[in-house]
Coordinates of C-alpha atoms in Angstrom, one line a residue:
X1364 CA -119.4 -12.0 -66.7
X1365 CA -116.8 -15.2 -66.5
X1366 CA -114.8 -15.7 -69.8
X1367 CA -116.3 -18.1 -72.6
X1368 CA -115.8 -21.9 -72.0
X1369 CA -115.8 -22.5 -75.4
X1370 CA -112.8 -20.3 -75.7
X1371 CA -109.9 -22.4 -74.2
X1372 CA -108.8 -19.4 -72.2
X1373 CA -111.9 -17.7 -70.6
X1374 CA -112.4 -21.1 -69.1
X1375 CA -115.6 -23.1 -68.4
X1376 CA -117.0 -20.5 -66.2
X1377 CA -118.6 -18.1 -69.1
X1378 CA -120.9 -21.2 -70.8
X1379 CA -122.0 -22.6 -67.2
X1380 CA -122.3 -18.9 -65.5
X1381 CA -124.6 -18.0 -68.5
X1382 CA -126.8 -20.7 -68.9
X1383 CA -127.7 -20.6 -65.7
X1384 CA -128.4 -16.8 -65.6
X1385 CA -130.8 -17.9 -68.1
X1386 CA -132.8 -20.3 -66.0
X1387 CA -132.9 -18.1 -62.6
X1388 CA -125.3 10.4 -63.8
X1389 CA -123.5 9.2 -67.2
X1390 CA -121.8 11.8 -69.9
X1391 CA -124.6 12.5 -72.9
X1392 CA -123.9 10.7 -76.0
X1393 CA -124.2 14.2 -77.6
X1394 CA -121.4 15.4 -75.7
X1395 CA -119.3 12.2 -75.6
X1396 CA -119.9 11.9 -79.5
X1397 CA -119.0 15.7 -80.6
X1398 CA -115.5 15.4 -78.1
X1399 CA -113.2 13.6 -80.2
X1400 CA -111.6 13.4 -83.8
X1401 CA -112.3 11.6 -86.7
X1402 CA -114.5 10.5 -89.8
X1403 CA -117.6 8.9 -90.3
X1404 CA -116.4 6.5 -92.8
X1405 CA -116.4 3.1 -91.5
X1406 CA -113.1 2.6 -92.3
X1407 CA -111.4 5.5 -90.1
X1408 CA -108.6 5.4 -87.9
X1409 CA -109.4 8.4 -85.9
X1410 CA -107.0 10.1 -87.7
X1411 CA -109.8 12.6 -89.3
X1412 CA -112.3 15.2 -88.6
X1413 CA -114.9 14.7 -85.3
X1414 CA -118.2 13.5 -86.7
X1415 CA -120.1 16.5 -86.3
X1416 CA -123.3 16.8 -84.4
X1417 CA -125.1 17.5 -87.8
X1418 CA -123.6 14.2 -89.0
X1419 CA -125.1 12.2 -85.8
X1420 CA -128.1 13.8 -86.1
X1421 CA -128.9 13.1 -89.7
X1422 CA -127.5 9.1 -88.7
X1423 CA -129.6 9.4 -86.1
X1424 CA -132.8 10.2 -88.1
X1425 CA -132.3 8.3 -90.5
X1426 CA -133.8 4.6 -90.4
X1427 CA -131.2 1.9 -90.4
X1428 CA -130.5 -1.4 -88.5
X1429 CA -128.3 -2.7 -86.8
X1430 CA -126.8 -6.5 -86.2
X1431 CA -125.5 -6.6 -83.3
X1432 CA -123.9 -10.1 -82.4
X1433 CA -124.5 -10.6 -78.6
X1434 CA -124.8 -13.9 -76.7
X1435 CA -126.1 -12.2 -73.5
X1436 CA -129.3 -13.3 -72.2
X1437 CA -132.2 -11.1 -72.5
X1438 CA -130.2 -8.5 -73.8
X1439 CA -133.8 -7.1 -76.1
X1440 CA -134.3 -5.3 -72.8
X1441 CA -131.4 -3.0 -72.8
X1442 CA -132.0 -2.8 -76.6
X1443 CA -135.5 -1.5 -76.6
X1444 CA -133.9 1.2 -74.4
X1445 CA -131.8 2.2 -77.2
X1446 CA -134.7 2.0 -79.5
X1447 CA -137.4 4.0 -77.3
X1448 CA -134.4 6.5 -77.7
X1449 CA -134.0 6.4 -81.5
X1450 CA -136.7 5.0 -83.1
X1451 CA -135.4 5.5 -86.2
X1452 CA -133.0 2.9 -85.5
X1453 CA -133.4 -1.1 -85.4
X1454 CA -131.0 -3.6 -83.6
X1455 CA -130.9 -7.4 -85.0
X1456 CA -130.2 -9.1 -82.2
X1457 CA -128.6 -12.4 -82.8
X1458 CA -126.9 -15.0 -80.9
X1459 CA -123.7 -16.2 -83.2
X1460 CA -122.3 -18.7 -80.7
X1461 CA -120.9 -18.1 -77.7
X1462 CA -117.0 -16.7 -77.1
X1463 CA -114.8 -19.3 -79.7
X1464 CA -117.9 -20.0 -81.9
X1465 CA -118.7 -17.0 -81.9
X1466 CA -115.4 -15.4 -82.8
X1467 CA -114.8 -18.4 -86.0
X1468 CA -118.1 -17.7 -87.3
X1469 CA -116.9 -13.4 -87.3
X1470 CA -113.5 -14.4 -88.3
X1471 CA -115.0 -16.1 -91.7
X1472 CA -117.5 -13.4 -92.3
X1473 CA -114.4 -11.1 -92.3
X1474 CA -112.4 -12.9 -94.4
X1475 CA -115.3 -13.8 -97.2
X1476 CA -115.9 -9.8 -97.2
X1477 CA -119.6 -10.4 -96.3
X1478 CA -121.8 -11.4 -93.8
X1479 CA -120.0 -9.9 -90.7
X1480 CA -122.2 -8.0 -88.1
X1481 CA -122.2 -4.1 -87.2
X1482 CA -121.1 -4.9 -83.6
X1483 CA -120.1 -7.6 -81.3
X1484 CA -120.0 -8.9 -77.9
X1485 CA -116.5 -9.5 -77.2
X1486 CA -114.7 -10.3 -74.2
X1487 CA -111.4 -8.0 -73.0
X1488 CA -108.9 -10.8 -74.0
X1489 CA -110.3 -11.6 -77.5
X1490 CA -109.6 -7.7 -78.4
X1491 CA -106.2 -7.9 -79.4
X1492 CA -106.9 -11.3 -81.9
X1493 CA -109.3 -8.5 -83.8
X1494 CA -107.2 -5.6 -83.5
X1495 CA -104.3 -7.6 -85.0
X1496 CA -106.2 -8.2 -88.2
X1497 CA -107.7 -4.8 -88.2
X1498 CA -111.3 -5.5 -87.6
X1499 CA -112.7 -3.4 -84.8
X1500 CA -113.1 0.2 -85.8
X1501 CA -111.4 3.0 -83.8
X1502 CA -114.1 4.8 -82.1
X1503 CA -112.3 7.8 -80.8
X1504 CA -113.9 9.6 -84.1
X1505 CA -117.1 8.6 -82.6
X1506 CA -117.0 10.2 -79.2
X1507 CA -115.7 7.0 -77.0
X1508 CA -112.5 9.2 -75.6
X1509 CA -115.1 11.8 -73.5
X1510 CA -116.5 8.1 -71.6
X1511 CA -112.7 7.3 -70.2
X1512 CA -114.0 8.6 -67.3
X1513 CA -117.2 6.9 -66.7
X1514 CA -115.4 3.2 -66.3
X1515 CA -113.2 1.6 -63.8
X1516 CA -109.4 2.4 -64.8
X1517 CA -108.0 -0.5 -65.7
X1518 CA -110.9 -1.8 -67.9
X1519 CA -109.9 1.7 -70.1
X1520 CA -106.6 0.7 -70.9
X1521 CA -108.1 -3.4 -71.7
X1522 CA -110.3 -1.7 -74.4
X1523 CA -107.0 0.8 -75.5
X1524 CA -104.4 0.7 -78.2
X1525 CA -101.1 1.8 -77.7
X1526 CA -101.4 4.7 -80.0
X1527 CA -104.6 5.5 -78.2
X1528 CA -106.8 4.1 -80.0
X1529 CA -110.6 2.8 -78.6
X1530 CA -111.7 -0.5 -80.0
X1531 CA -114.8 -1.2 -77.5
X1532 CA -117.0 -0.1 -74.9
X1533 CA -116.6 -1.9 -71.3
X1534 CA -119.6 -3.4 -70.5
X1535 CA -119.0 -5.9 -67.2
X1536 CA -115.6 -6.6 -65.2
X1537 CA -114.9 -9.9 -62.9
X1538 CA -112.3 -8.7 -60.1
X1539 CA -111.1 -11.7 -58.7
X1540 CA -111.8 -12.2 -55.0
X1541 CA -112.1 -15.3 -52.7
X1542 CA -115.5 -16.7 -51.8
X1543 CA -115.1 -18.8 -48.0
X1544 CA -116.9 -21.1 -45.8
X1545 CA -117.4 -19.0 -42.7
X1546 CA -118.9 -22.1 -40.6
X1547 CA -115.6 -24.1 -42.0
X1548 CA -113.5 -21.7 -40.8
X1549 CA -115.0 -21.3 -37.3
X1550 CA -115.1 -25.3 -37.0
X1551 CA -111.1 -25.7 -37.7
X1552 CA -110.4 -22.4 -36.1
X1553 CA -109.1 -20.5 -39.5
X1554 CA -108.3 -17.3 -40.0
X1555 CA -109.1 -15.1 -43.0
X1556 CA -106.4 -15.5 -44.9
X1557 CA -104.0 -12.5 -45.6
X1558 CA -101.5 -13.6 -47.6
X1559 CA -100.7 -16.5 -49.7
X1560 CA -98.5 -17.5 -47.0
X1561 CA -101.3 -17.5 -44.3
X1562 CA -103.3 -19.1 -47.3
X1563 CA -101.0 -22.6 -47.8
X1564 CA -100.6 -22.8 -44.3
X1565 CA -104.1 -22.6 -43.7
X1566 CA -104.9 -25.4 -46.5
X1567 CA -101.9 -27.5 -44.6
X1568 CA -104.2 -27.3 -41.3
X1569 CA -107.7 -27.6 -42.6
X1570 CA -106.1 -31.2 -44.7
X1571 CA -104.7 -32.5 -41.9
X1572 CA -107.8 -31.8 -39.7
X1573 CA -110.5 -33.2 -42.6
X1574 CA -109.1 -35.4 -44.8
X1575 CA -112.3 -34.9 -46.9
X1576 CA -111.8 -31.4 -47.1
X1577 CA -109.7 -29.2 -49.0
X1578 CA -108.9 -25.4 -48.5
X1579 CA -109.5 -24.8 -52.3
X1580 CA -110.0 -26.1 -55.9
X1581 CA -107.6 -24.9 -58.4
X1582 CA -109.1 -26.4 -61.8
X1583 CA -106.3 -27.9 -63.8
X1584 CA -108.6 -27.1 -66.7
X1585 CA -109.1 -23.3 -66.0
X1586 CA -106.3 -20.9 -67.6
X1587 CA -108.2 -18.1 -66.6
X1588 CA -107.8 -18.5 -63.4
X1589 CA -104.3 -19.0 -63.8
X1590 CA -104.2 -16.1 -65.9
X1591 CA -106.1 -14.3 -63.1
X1592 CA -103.6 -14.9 -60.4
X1593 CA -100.7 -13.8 -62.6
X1594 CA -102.2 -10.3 -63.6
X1595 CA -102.7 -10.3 -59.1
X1596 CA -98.9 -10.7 -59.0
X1597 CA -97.8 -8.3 -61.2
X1598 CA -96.3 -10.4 -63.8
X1599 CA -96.7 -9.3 -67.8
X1600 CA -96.9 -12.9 -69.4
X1601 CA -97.8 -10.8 -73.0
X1602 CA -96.3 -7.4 -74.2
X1603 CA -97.0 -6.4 -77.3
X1604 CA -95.2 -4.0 -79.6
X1605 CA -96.9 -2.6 -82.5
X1606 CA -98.2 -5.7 -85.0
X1607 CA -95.3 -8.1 -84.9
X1608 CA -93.2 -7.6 -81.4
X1609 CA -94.1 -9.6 -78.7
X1610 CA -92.1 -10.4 -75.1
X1611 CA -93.5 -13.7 -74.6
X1612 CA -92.9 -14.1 -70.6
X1613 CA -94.6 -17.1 -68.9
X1614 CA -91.5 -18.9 -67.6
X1615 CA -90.3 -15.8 -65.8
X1616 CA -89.8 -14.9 -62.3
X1617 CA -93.1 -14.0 -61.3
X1618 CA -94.2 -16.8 -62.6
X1619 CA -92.1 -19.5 -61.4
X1620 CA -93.0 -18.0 -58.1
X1621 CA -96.9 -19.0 -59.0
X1622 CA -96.0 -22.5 -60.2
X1623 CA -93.8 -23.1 -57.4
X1624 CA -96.1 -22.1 -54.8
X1625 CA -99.8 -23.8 -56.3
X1626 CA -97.8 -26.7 -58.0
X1627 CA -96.4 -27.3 -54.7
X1628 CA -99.8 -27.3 -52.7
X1629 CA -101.4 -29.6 -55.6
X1630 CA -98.1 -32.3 -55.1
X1631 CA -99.1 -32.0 -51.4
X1632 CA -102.3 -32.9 -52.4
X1633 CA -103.6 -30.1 -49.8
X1634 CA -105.6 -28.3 -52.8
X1635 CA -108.5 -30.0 -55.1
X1636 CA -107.6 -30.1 -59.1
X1637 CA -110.6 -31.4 -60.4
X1638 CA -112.2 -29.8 -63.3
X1639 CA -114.5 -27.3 -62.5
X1640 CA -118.0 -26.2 -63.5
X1641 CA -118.7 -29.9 -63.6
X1642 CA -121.7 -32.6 -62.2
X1643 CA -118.9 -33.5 -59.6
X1644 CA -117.8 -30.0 -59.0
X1645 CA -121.2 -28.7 -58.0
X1646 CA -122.0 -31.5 -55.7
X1647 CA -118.4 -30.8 -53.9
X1648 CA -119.0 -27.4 -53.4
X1649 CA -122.7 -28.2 -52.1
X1650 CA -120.9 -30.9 -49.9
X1651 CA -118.8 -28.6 -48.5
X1652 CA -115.4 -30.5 -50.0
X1653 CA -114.0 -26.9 -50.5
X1654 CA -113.9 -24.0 -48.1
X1655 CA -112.6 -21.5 -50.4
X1656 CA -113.2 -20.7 -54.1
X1657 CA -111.1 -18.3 -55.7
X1658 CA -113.3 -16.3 -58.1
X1659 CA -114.4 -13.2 -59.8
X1660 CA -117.3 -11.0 -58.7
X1661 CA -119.3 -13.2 -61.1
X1662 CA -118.6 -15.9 -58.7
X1663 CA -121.0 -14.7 -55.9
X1664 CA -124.6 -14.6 -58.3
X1665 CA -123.4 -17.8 -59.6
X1666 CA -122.6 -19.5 -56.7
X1667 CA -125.9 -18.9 -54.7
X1668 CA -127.5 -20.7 -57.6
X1669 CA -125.0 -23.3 -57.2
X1670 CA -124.7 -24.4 -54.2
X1671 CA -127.9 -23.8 -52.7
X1672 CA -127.4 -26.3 -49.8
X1673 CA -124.9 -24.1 -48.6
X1674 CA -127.3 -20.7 -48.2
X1675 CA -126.0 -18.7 -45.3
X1676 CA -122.7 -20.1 -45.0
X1677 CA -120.5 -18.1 -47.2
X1678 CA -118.4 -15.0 -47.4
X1679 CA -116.0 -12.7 -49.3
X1680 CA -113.1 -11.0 -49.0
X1681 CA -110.3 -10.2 -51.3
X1682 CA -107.9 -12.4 -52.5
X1683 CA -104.6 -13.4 -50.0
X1684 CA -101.7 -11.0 -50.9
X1685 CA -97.9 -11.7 -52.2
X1686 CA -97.7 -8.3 -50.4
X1687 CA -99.8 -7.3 -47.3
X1688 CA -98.7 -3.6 -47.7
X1689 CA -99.7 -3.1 -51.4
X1690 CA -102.9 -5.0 -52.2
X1691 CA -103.8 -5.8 -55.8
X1692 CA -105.8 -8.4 -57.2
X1693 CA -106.7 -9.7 -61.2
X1694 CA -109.2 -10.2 -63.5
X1695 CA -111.5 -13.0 -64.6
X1696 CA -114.1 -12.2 -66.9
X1697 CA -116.2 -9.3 -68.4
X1698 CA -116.6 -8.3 -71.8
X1699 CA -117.2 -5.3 -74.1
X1700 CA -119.5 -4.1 -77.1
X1701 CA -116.9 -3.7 -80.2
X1702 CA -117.7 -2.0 -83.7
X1703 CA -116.6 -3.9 -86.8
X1704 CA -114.6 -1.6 -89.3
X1705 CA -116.6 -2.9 -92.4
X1706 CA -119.8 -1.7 -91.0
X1707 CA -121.8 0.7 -93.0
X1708 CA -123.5 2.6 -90.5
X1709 CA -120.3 3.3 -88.0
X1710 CA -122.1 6.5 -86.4
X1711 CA -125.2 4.3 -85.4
X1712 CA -122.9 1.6 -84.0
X1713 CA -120.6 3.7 -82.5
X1714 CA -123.6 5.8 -80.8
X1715 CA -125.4 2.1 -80.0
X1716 CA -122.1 0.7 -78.4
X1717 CA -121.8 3.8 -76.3
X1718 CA -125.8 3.9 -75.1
X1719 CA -125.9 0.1 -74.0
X1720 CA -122.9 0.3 -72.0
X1721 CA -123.3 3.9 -70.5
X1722 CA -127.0 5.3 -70.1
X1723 CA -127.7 4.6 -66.8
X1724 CA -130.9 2.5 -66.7
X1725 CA -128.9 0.5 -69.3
X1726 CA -125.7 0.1 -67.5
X1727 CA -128.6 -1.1 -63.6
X1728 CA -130.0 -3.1 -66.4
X1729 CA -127.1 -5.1 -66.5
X1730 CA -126.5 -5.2 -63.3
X1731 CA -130.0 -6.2 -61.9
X1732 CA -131.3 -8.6 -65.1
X1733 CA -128.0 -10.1 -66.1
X1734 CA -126.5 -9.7 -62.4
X1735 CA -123.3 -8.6 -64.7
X1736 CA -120.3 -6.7 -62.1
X1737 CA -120.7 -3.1 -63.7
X1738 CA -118.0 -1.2 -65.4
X1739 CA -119.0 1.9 -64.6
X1740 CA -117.6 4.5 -61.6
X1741 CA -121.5 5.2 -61.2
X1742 CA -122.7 2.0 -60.1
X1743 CA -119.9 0.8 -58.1
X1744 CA -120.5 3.4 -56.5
X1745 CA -124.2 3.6 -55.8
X1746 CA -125.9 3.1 -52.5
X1747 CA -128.2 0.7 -53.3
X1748 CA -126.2 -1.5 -55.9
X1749 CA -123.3 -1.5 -53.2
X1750 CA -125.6 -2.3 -49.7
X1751 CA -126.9 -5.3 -51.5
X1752 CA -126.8 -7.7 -48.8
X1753 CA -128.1 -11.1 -49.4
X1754 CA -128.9 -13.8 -47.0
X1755 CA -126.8 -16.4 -49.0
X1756 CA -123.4 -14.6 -47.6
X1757 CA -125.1 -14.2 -44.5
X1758 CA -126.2 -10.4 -45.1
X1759 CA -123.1 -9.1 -46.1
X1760 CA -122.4 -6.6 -48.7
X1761 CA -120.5 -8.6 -51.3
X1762 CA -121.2 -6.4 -53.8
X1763 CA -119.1 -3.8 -51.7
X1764 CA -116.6 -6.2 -51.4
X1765 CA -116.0 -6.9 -55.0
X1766 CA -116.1 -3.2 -55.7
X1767 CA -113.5 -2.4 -53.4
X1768 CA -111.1 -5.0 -54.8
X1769 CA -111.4 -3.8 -58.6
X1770 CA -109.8 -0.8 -57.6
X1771 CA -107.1 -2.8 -56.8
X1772 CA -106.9 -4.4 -60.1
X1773 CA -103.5 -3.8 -61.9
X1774 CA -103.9 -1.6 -65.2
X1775 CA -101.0 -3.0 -66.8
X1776 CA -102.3 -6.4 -68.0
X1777 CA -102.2 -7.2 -71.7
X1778 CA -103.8 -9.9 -73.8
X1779 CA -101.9 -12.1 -77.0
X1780 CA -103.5 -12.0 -80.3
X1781 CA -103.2 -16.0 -80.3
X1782 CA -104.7 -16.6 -77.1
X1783 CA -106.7 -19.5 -78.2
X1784 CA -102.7 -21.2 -79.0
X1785 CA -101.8 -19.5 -75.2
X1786 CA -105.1 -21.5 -73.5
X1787 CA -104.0 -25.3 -75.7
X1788 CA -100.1 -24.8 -74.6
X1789 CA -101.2 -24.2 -70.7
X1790 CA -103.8 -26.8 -70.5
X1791 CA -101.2 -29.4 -71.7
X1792 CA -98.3 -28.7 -69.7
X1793 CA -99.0 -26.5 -66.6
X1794 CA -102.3 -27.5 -66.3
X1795 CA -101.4 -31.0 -66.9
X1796 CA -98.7 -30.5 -64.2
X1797 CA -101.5 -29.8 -61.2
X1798 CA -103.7 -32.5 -62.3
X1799 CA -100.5 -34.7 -62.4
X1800 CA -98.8 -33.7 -59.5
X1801 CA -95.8 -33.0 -61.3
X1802 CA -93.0 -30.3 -61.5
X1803 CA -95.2 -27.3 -62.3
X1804 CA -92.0 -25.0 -62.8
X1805 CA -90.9 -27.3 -65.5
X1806 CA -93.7 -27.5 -67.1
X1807 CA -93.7 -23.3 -67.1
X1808 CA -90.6 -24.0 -69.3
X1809 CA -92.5 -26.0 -71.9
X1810 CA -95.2 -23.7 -72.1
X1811 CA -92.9 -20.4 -72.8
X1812 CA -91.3 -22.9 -75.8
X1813 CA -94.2 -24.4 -77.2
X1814 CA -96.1 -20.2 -77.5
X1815 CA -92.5 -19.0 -78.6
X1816 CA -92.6 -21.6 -81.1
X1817 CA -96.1 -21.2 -82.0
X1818 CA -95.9 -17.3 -82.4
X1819 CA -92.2 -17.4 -84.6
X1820 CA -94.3 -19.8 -86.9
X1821 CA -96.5 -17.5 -87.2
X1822 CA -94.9 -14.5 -88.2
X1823 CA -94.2 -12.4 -84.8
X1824 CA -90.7 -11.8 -83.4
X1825 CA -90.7 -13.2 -79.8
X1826 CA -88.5 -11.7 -76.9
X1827 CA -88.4 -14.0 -74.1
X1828 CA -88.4 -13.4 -70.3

């Protein structure tokens, strides 16, 4: 699913993507939860004993519930799976807020020593603000190391700790691809685009052609895009070093490269900067003002609900490429199921968080009722998720589109534990740069000082690029 709007970096998407999905062969748990080391105290590292299978048993058996913080919609369907399962067990539902909200309201509970909840939704990028503070419980006690397996690579290491630690379950994934108006293309005579070079070129010729229309929209409110098209060109903006190091690197080489290239199109004035997942946004895109959108495999779901003037007219394919020879591609969106350390009942949890995400009619749930992009090897992989071919993109197999791009996805990409800080600094200087048509590279510069600053102040000791 798209990252939280309220959440200044997961962007707009999340909120809009959300509300309007609420108007329209996996390992044994037994197995998975006997595999690895630890204790069953709530407060383990993973540093003790496995939980035995006596242990989950007894847990098991023994009636208890469960709050489980969750803004997903219709999520009680997926829960009365687990609860068919063991009945003993009961799952509070309840909706806390959504991304930001949500993630003030757990960060007061934790602090007052009451009133957090056993588990939370949590998306990839908010781990490492929880991790930082110590809040997520390590569920490699719990069995979680036996599932590594059973997910897409890269959303593994998104969930990791560098000393191996497992702080959630993957639940969804949004590989970022590009979304395209076949009849637009046809029309001005365009070409797929294969690279980024082929890409400005083409938004040069399409401009020039159609004044009214643009090649693309690059929202000078959305830093997850941005953040999206960094992790596609290999750059490391955040890398992290136990609690306190941090290489703070958005002014580097990689991603000068970035802000030359899309600040350079948005001075043209050959790209769209409006904000997106707006009034004016949505009637653009039913308008046909933009023949491209560069997405995640959210996007495609969400767009046909969209932009339903435009049924039949769109494709996908992967995102252009800095290097034809060695594709790769980012991430926007998806989130996880997370255990919080205080719980009292971390074996119930733990086994909850590893059922919703990895029983299989769970994991289609997800897939069919939420239209979430699955995390799991399984069902990228299965015949009938992947032939999926809907009339919107003119019967082709998106889904087999997206699923081939997120094994391109890079698995290398880390987070910062002040990302909220990361999402205010880019929003008022590069972001502000695009809307402005001003010197994007420069305003990389500001960015990098304004985080270094913010992070120094707040205890951390910053390497720069």
């Amino acid at each position: 699913m798209p990252q939280n709007t309220s959440t200044p970096m997961p962007g707009r998407s999340s909120m809009s993507r959300r509300l309007f999905l609420t108007t329209t062969g996996a390992l044994s748990l037994g197995a998975a939860l006997t595999a690895c080391g630890g204790d069953d105290s709530g407060g383990s590292t993973g540093s003790g004993k496995p939980v035995g299978q006596a242990d989950i048993d007894k847990a098991m058996k023994t009636p208890t519930e469960l709050t489980f913080w969750t803004w997903v919609p219709n999520i009680d369907k997926e829960v009365a799976l687990f609860e068919k399962r063991y009945p003993a067990i009961k799952v509070k539902v309840v909706n806390a807020g959504q991304g930001t909200p949500q993630y003030t309201k757990l960060r007061t509970a934790l602090k007052a020593g009451s009133g957090a909840p056993d588990l939370v939704q949590i998306e990839y990028q908010a781990i490492p603000t929880f991790t930082i503070t110590d809040s997520l419980l390590d569920l490699r006690p719990y069995g979680a190391a036996a599932l590594k397996s059973t997910f897409v690579d890269w959303t593994w290491s998104q969930v990791s700790g560098g000393d191996g630690e497992i702080w959630a379950i993957p639940q969804d994934t949004g590989p970022m691809g590009m979304l395209y108006r076949q009849d637009i293309f046809d029309r001005h005579g365009i070409e797929v685009p294969g690279t980024w070079d082929e890409f400005a070129a083409a938004a040069r010729k399409l401009h020039k052609a159609d004044p009214d229309v643009y090649l693309t929209n690059l929202a000078a409110n959305q830093v997850a895009a941005w953040h999206g098209l960094l992790w596609q060109a290999g750059a490391k903006p955040y890398v992290t070093s136990g609690k306190s190091d941090i290489t703070i690197s958005v002014d580097d080489g990689v991603s000068r490269k970035l802000g030359a290239y899309w600040g350079g199109l948005a001075k043209e004035g050959v790209i769209g900067v409006e904000p997106d997942f707006t009034d004016s946004w949505y009637a653009a895109l039913n308008k046909g003002k933009y023949a491209t959108w560069i997405t995640a495999a959210w996007g495609p779901v969400f767009l046909s609900g969209s932009a339903k003037a435009t049924a039949g007219k769109w494709r996908a394919a992967p995102l252009p490429q800095w290097d034809a020879a060695r594709p790769s591609s980012g991430n926007w969106g998806g989130s996880t199921t997370a255990v919080i350390r205080s719980s009292k009942n971390p074996v119930a949890a733990a086994v909850f968080a590893q059922f919703l995400n990895t029983d299989p009619a769970s994991a289609r749930m997800f897939a069919t009722e939420q239209f979430f992009f699955p995390a799991t090897k399984a069902l990228l992989t299965d015949a009938e998720f992947v032939s999926d071919a809907p009339a919107f993109y003119g019967g082709q197999k998106v889904n087999q589109v997206f699923a081939d791009i997120g094994s391109t996805v890079n698995s290398s990409f880390q987070w910062p534990p002040f990302l909220d800080q990361a999402a205010t600094d880019w929003t008022e200087t590069v972001g502000k740069s695009l809307a402005d048509g001003t010197d994007t590279v420069r305003a990389l510069g500001t960015w990098q000082s304004r985080l270094t600053s913010y992070a120094e102040n707040q205890g951390f000791t910053v390497k720069g690029s």
